[in-house]
Amino acid sequence: MAKQYCEKCGKETEHKEWIQQKPSQYGKSRKEQLKAFLDGFFSGWGGHGLASIDLVDRYVICQACGNKKLQNHGEQFK
Ligand SMILES: [Zn+2]
């Protein structure tokens, strides 16, 4: 958990990171799923994990009020 500013609370509160996988741009078949996995795997290695971040939505959830905030900045969560 990390302290972050919550707009609802109007102050810094404890936030929990929550990651949700985005709906895949790939098809539903096993072959397509494997392709998606491999693409994410290799682009993750080659691009220092930056590409794989595109596959998920990163949220932070305020532990005081439960406010969920999308946080897709591509920067490391501190
Ligand atoms: Zn809050």
Coordinates of C-alpha atoms and ligand atoms in Angstrom, one line a residue:
M1 CA 0.0 0.0 0.0
A2 CA 1.0 3.5 -0.6
K3 CA -0.1 7.0 0.5
Q4 CA -1.8 8.9 -2.2
Y5 CA -4.0 11.9 -2.5
C6 CA -7.7 11.0 -2.6
E7 CA -10.0 13.6 -4.2
K8 CA -13.0 12.3 -2.4
C9 CA -11.3 12.3 1.0
G10 CA -9.5 15.5 0.2
K11 CA -6.3 14.2 1.8
E12 CA -3.6 11.6 1.6
T13 CA -4.9 8.2 2.4
E14 CA -3.7 4.6 2.2
H15 CA -4.3 3.3 -1.3
K16 CA -4.2 -0.3 -2.5
E17 CA -3.1 -1.0 -6.1
W18 CA -5.5 -3.1 -8.1
I19 CA -4.7 -4.4 -11.6
Q20 CA -7.4 -5.5 -14.0
Q21 CA -6.7 -7.1 -17.3
K22 CA -7.9 -5.2 -20.2
P23 CA -10.2 -6.9 -22.7
S24 CA -7.8 -8.6 -25.0
Q25 CA -7.3 -7.2 -28.5
Y26 CA -6.7 -10.8 -29.5
G27 CA -9.3 -13.4 -30.3
K28 CA -10.7 -16.0 -27.9
S29 CA -9.2 -19.1 -29.5
R30 CA -6.4 -20.9 -27.9
K31 CA -4.0 -20.0 -30.7
E32 CA -4.8 -16.3 -30.4
Q33 CA -4.5 -16.5 -26.6
L34 CA -1.1 -18.0 -26.9
K35 CA -0.1 -15.3 -29.4
A36 CA -1.3 -12.6 -27.0
F37 CA 0.7 -14.2 -24.2
L38 CA 3.9 -14.5 -26.3
D39 CA 3.6 -11.0 -27.6
G40 CA 3.2 -9.7 -24.1
F41 CA 6.1 -11.9 -22.9
F42 CA 8.6 -10.8 -25.6
S43 CA 7.6 -7.2 -25.7
G44 CA 7.9 -7.3 -21.9
W45 CA 11.5 -8.5 -22.2
G46 CA 12.5 -6.2 -25.1
G47 CA 10.8 -3.1 -23.8
H48 CA 11.6 -3.4 -20.1
G49 CA 8.0 -4.4 -19.4
L50 CA 6.5 -1.2 -20.8
A51 CA 4.5 -2.9 -23.5
S52 CA 3.0 -5.4 -21.1
I53 CA 1.6 -2.5 -19.0
D54 CA -0.7 -1.8 -21.9
L55 CA -2.4 -5.0 -21.3
V56 CA -3.7 -4.0 -17.9
D57 CA -5.6 -1.2 -16.3
R58 CA -4.0 0.0 -13.1
Y59 CA -6.2 1.3 -10.4
V60 CA -5.6 2.6 -6.9
I61 CA -8.3 2.1 -4.4
C62 CA -8.6 4.5 -1.4
Q63 CA -8.7 2.4 1.8
A64 CA -10.6 5.1 3.6
C65 CA -13.6 5.6 1.2
G66 CA -13.2 2.9 -1.4
N67 CA -12.8 5.4 -4.3
K68 CA -11.3 3.7 -7.3
K69 CA -9.0 5.8 -9.5
L70 CA -7.6 4.7 -12.8
Q71 CA -3.9 5.1 -12.9
N72 CA -2.5 4.2 -16.3
H73 CA 0.5 6.5 -16.4
G74 CA 2.9 3.8 -17.3
E75 CA 5.2 4.8 -14.4
Q76 CA 6.2 2.6 -11.6
F77 CA 3.9 2.6 -8.6
K78 CA 5.8 3.9 -5.6
Ligands
ZN1 ZN -10.8 8.4 -0.2

